[in-house]
CSV table of C-alpha atoms and ligand atoms in Angstrom, one decimal:
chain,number,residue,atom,x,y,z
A,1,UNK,CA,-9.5,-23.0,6.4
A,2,UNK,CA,-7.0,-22.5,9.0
A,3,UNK,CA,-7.8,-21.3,12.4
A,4,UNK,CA,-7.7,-16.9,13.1
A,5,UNK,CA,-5.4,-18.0,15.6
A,6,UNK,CA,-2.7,-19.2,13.4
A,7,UNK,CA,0.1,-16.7,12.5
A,8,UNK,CA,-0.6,-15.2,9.4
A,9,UNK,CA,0.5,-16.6,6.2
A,10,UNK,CA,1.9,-14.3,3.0
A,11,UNK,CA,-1.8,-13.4,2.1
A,12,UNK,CA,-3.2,-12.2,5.3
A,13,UNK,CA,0.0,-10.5,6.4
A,14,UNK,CA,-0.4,-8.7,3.1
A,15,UNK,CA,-4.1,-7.9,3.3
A,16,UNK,CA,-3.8,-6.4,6.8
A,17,UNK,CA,-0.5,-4.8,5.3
A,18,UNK,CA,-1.9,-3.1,2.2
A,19,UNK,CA,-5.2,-1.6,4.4
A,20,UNK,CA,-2.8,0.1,7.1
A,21,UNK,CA,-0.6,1.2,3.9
A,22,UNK,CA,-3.5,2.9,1.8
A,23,UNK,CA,-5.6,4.1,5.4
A,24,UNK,CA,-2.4,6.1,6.6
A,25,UNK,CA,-1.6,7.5,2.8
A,26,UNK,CA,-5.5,8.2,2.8
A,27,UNK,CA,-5.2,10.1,6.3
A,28,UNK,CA,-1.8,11.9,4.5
A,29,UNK,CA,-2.1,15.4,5.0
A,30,UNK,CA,-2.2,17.9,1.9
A,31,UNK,CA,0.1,19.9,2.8
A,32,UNK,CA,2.6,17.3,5.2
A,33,UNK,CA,5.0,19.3,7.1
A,34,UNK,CA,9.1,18.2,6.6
A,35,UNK,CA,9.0,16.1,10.0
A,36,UNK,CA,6.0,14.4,8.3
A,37,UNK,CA,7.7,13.7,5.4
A,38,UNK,CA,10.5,12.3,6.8
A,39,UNK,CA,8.4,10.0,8.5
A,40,UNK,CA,6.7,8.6,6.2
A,41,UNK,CA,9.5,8.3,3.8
A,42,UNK,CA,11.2,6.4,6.4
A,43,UNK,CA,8.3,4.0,7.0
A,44,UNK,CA,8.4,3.1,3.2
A,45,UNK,CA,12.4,2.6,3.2
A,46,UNK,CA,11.6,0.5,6.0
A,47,UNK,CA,9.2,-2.0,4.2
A,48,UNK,CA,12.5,-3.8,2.0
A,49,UNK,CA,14.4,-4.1,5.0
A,50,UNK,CA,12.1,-5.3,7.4
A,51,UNK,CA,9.2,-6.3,5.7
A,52,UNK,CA,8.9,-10.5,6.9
A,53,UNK,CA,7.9,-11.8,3.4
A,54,UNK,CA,11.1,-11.8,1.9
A,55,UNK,CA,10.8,-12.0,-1.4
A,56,UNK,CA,8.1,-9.3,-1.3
A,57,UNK,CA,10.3,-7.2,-0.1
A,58,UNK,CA,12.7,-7.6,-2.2
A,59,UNK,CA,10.5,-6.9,-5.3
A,60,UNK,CA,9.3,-4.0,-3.0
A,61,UNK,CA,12.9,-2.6,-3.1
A,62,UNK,CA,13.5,-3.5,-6.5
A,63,UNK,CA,10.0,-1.2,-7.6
A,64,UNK,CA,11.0,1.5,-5.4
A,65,UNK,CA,14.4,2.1,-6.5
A,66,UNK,CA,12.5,3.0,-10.2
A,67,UNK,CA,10.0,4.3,-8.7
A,68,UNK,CA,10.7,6.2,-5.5
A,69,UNK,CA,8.0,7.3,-3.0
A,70,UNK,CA,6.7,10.3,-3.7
A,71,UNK,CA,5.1,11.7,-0.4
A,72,UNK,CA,4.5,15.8,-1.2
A,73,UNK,CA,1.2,15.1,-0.5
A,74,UNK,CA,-1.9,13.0,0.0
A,75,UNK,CA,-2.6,12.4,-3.2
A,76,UNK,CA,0.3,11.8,-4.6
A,77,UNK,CA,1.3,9.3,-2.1
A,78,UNK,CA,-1.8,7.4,-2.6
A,79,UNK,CA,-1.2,7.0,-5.8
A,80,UNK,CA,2.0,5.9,-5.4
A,81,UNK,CA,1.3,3.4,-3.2
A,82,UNK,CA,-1.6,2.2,-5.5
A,83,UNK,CA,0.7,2.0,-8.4
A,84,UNK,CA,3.0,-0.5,-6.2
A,85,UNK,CA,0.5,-2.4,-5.0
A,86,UNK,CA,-0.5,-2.7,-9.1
A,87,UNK,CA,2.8,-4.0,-9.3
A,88,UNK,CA,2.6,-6.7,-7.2
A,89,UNK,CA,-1.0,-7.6,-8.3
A,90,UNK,CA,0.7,-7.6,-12.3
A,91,UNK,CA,3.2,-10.5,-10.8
A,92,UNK,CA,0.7,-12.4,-9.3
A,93,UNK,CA,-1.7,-12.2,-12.0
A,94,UNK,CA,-4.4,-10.4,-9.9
A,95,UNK,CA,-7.0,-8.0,-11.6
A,96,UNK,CA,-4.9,-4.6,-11.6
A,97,UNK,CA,-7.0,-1.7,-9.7
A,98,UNK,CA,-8.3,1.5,-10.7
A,99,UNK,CA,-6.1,4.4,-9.0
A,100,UNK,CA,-8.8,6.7,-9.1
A,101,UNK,CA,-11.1,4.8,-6.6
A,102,UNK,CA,-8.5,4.8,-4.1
A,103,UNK,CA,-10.1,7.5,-1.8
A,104,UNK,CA,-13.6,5.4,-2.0
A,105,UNK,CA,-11.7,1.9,-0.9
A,106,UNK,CA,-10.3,3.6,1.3
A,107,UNK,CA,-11.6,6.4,2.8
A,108,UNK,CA,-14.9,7.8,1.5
A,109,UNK,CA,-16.5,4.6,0.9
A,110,UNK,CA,-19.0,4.0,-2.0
A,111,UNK,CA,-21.6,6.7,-3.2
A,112,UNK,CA,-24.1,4.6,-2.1
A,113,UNK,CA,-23.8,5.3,1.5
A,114,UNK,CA,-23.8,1.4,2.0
A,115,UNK,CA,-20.1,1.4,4.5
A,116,UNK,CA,-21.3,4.3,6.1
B,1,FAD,P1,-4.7,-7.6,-1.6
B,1,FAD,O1,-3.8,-7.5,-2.8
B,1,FAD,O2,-4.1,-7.9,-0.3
B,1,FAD,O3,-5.5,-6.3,-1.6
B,1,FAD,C1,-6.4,-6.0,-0.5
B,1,FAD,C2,-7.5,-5.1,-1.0
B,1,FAD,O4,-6.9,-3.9,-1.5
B,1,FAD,C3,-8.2,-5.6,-2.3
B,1,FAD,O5,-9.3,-6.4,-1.9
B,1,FAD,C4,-8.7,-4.3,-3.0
B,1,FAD,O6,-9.9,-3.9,-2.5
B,1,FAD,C5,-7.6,-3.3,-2.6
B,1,FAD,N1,-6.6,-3.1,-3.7
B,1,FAD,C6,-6.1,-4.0,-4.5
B,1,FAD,N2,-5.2,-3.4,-5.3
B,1,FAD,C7,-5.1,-2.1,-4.9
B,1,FAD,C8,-4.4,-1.0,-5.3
B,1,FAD,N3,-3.5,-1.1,-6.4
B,1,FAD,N4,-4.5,0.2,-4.7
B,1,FAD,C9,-5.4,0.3,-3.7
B,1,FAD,N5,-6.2,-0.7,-3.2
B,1,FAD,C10,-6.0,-1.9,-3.9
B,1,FAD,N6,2.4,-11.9,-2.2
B,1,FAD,C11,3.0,-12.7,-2.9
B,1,FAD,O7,2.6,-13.9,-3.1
B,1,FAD,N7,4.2,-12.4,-3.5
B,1,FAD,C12,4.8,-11.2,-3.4
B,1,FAD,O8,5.9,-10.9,-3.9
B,1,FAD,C13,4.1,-10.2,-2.6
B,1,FAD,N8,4.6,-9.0,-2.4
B,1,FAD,C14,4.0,-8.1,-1.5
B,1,FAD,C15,4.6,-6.9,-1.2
B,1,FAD,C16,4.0,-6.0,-0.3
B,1,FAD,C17,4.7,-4.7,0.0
B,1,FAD,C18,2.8,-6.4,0.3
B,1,FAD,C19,2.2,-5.5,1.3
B,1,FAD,C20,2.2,-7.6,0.0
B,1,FAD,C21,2.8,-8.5,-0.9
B,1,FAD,N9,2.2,-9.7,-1.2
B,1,FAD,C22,2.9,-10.6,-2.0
B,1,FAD,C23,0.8,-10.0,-0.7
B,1,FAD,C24,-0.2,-9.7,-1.8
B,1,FAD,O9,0.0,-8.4,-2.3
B,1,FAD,C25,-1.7,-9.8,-1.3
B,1,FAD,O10,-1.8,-9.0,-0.1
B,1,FAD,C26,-2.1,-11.2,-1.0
B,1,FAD,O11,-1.9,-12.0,-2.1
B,1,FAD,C27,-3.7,-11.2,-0.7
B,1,FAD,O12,-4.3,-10.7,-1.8
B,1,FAD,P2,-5.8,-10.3,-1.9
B,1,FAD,O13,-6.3,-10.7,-3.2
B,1,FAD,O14,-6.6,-10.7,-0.6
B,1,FAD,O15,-5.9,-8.7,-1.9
Protein backbone atom coordinates (compact mmCIF):
# COMPACT_ATOMS: atom_id res chain seq x y z
CA UNK A 1 0.00 0.00 0.00
CA UNK A 2 1.23 3.40 -0.68
CA UNK A 3 2.82 5.57 1.86
CA UNK A 4 0.11 8.35 4.01
CA UNK A 5 2.40 10.68 2.73
CA UNK A 6 1.58 10.35 -0.86
CA UNK A 7 -0.99 12.76 -2.32
CA UNK A 8 -4.20 11.28 -2.35
CA UNK A 9 -5.42 9.14 -5.16
CA UNK A 10 -9.37 9.25 -6.54
CA UNK A 11 -10.39 6.98 -3.47
CA UNK A 12 -8.99 8.77 -0.56
CA UNK A 13 -9.66 12.23 -1.92
CA UNK A 14 -13.18 10.85 -2.10
CA UNK A 15 -13.47 9.20 1.28
CA UNK A 16 -12.16 12.33 3.08
CA UNK A 17 -14.51 14.21 0.56
CA UNK A 18 -17.81 12.38 1.20
CA UNK A 19 -17.18 12.54 5.41
CA UNK A 20 -16.70 16.48 5.30
CA UNK A 21 -19.85 16.42 2.84
CA UNK A 22 -22.32 14.34 5.03
CA UNK A 23 -20.64 15.84 8.72
CA UNK A 24 -21.46 19.56 7.47
CA UNK A 25 -25.11 18.50 6.01
CA UNK A 26 -25.34 16.47 9.41
CA UNK A 27 -24.38 19.83 11.45
CA UNK A 28 -27.14 21.66 8.77
CA UNK A 29 -29.34 23.60 10.81
CA UNK A 30 -33.22 22.93 10.77
CA UNK A 31 -34.19 25.94 10.19
CA UNK A 32 -30.87 27.52 7.96
CA UNK A 33 -31.20 31.14 7.70
CA UNK A 34 -30.99 32.67 3.71
CA UNK A 35 -27.12 33.69 4.25
CA UNK A 36 -26.90 29.91 5.18
CA UNK A 37 -28.44 28.80 2.32
CA UNK A 38 -26.68 30.60 0.04
CA UNK A 39 -23.69 29.19 1.35
CA UNK A 40 -24.20 26.05 1.18
CA UNK A 41 -25.74 26.01 -2.12
CA UNK A 42 -22.69 27.67 -3.33
CA UNK A 43 -20.40 25.07 -1.82
CA UNK A 44 -22.35 22.35 -3.82
CA UNK A 45 -22.22 24.51 -7.24
CA UNK A 46 -18.70 24.64 -6.47
CA UNK A 47 -18.02 20.79 -6.39
CA UNK A 48 -18.40 20.45 -10.63
CA UNK A 49 -16.26 23.32 -11.13
CA UNK A 50 -13.59 22.71 -8.87
CA UNK A 51 -13.80 19.40 -7.69
CA UNK A 52 -9.96 17.81 -8.86
CA UNK A 53 -11.37 14.39 -10.04
CA UNK A 54 -12.61 15.41 -13.22
CA UNK A 55 -14.68 13.06 -14.35
CA UNK A 56 -16.33 12.91 -10.92
CA UNK A 57 -17.20 16.08 -11.32
CA UNK A 58 -18.50 16.04 -14.17
CA UNK A 59 -20.99 13.19 -13.38
CA UNK A 60 -21.44 15.43 -10.17
CA UNK A 61 -22.80 18.19 -12.45
CA UNK A 62 -24.50 16.00 -14.72
CA UNK A 63 -26.71 14.48 -11.37
CA UNK A 64 -27.21 17.84 -10.03
CA UNK A 65 -28.62 19.44 -12.98
CA UNK A 66 -31.67 16.61 -12.47
CA UNK A 67 -31.43 16.70 -9.28
CA UNK A 68 -30.70 20.04 -7.76
CA UNK A 69 -29.53 20.52 -4.05
CA UNK A 70 -32.11 20.88 -1.92
CA UNK A 71 -30.79 22.69 1.31
CA UNK A 72 -34.27 23.88 3.25
CA UNK A 73 -33.08 22.02 5.89
CA UNK A 74 -30.96 19.39 7.58
CA UNK A 75 -32.73 16.78 6.59
CA UNK A 76 -33.42 17.27 3.45
CA UNK A 77 -29.97 18.13 2.55
CA UNK A 78 -28.70 14.98 3.96
CA UNK A 79 -30.69 13.18 2.03
CA UNK A 80 -29.84 14.73 -0.85
CA UNK A 81 -26.40 14.36 -0.58
CA UNK A 82 -26.93 10.59 0.35
CA UNK A 83 -28.88 10.12 -2.79
CA UNK A 84 -25.81 11.52 -4.91
CA UNK A 85 -23.43 9.71 -3.24
CA UNK A 86 -25.93 6.50 -4.26
CA UNK A 87 -25.31 7.68 -7.49
CA UNK A 88 -21.93 7.46 -7.71
CA UNK A 89 -21.76 4.14 -5.69
CA UNK A 90 -24.61 2.70 -8.60
CA UNK A 91 -21.70 3.66 -11.36
CA UNK A 92 -19.09 2.05 -9.64
CA UNK A 93 -20.98 -0.93 -8.66
CA UNK A 94 -20.59 -0.35 -4.83
CA UNK A 95 -23.39 -1.64 -2.41
CA UNK A 96 -26.01 1.37 -2.50
CA UNK A 97 -26.66 2.78 1.17
CA UNK A 98 -29.53 3.05 3.30
CA UNK A 99 -30.65 6.92 3.49
CA UNK A 100 -32.16 6.42 6.66
CA UNK A 101 -28.99 5.61 8.64
CA UNK A 102 -27.46 8.69 7.53
CA UNK A 103 -27.70 10.51 10.96
CA UNK A 104 -26.12 7.24 12.78
CA UNK A 105 -22.90 7.21 10.03
CA UNK A 106 -22.74 10.32 10.58
CA UNK A 107 -23.67 11.88 13.55
CA UNK A 108 -25.38 9.82 16.28
CA UNK A 109 -23.34 6.82 15.86
CA UNK A 110 -24.71 3.26 16.41
CA UNK A 111 -27.24 2.41 19.28
CA UNK A 112 -24.88 0.53 20.75
CA UNK A 113 -22.89 3.25 22.27
CA UNK A 114 -19.73 1.52 20.74
CA UNK A 115 -18.26 5.24 18.76
CA UNK A 116 -19.27 7.01 21.63
P1 LIG B 1 -16.95 6.01 -0.06
O1 LIG B 1 -17.88 5.89 -1.23
O2 LIG B 1 -15.88 7.05 -0.13
O3 LIG B 1 -17.85 6.25 1.23
C1 LIG B 1 -17.27 6.52 2.50
C2 LIG B 1 -18.23 6.01 3.56
O4 LIG B 1 -19.45 6.71 3.42
C3 LIG B 1 -18.64 4.55 3.41
O5 LIG B 1 -17.74 3.72 4.07
C4 LIG B 1 -20.03 4.51 4.04
O6 LIG B 1 -19.95 4.30 5.44
C5 LIG B 1 -20.56 5.89 3.81
N1 LIG B 1 -21.51 5.96 2.70
C6 LIG B 1 -21.50 5.25 1.54
N2 LIG B 1 -22.52 5.63 0.75
C7 LIG B 1 -23.17 6.60 1.43
C8 LIG B 1 -24.32 7.37 1.14
N3 LIG B 1 -25.00 7.22 -0.01
N4 LIG B 1 -24.74 8.27 2.04
C9 LIG B 1 -24.08 8.42 3.22
N5 LIG B 1 -22.98 7.73 3.56
C10 LIG B 1 -22.54 6.82 2.67
N6 LIG B 1 -14.74 7.67 -7.85
C11 LIG B 1 -14.65 7.16 -9.09
O7 LIG B 1 -13.89 6.20 -9.29
N7 LIG B 1 -15.38 7.67 -10.13
C12 LIG B 1 -16.22 8.72 -9.97
O8 LIG B 1 -16.87 9.19 -10.92
C13 LIG B 1 -16.33 9.30 -8.66
N8 LIG B 1 -17.12 10.38 -8.45
C14 LIG B 1 -17.10 10.98 -7.23
C15 LIG B 1 -17.84 12.16 -7.04
C16 LIG B 1 -17.80 12.83 -5.83
C17 LIG B 1 -18.58 14.10 -5.66
C18 LIG B 1 -17.01 12.30 -4.76
C19 LIG B 1 -16.94 13.04 -3.45
C20 LIG B 1 -16.30 11.13 -4.94
C21 LIG B 1 -16.32 10.45 -6.16
N9 LIG B 1 -15.61 9.27 -6.36
C22 LIG B 1 -15.55 8.73 -7.61
C23 LIG B 1 -14.96 8.56 -5.22
C24 LIG B 1 -15.89 7.46 -4.69
O9 LIG B 1 -17.21 7.96 -4.43
C25 LIG B 1 -15.39 6.87 -3.35
O10 LIG B 1 -15.16 7.92 -2.42
C26 LIG B 1 -14.11 6.05 -3.47
O11 LIG B 1 -14.27 5.05 -4.46
C27 LIG B 1 -13.79 5.37 -2.12
O12 LIG B 1 -14.88 4.52 -1.82
P2 LIG B 1 -15.13 3.82 -0.45
O13 LIG B 1 -15.66 2.45 -0.78
O14 LIG B 1 -13.96 3.91 0.44
O15 LIG B 1 -16.33 4.60 0.27
Amino acid sequence: SRPDNCPPDVEQLGRATWTFLHTTAAYYPDKPSPTQRANMLNLLHSLPILYPCSWCALHLGQEMKVHPPDVSNRVRLSRWLCERHNDVNVRLGKEVFDCAKTDERWKDGPPDGSCD
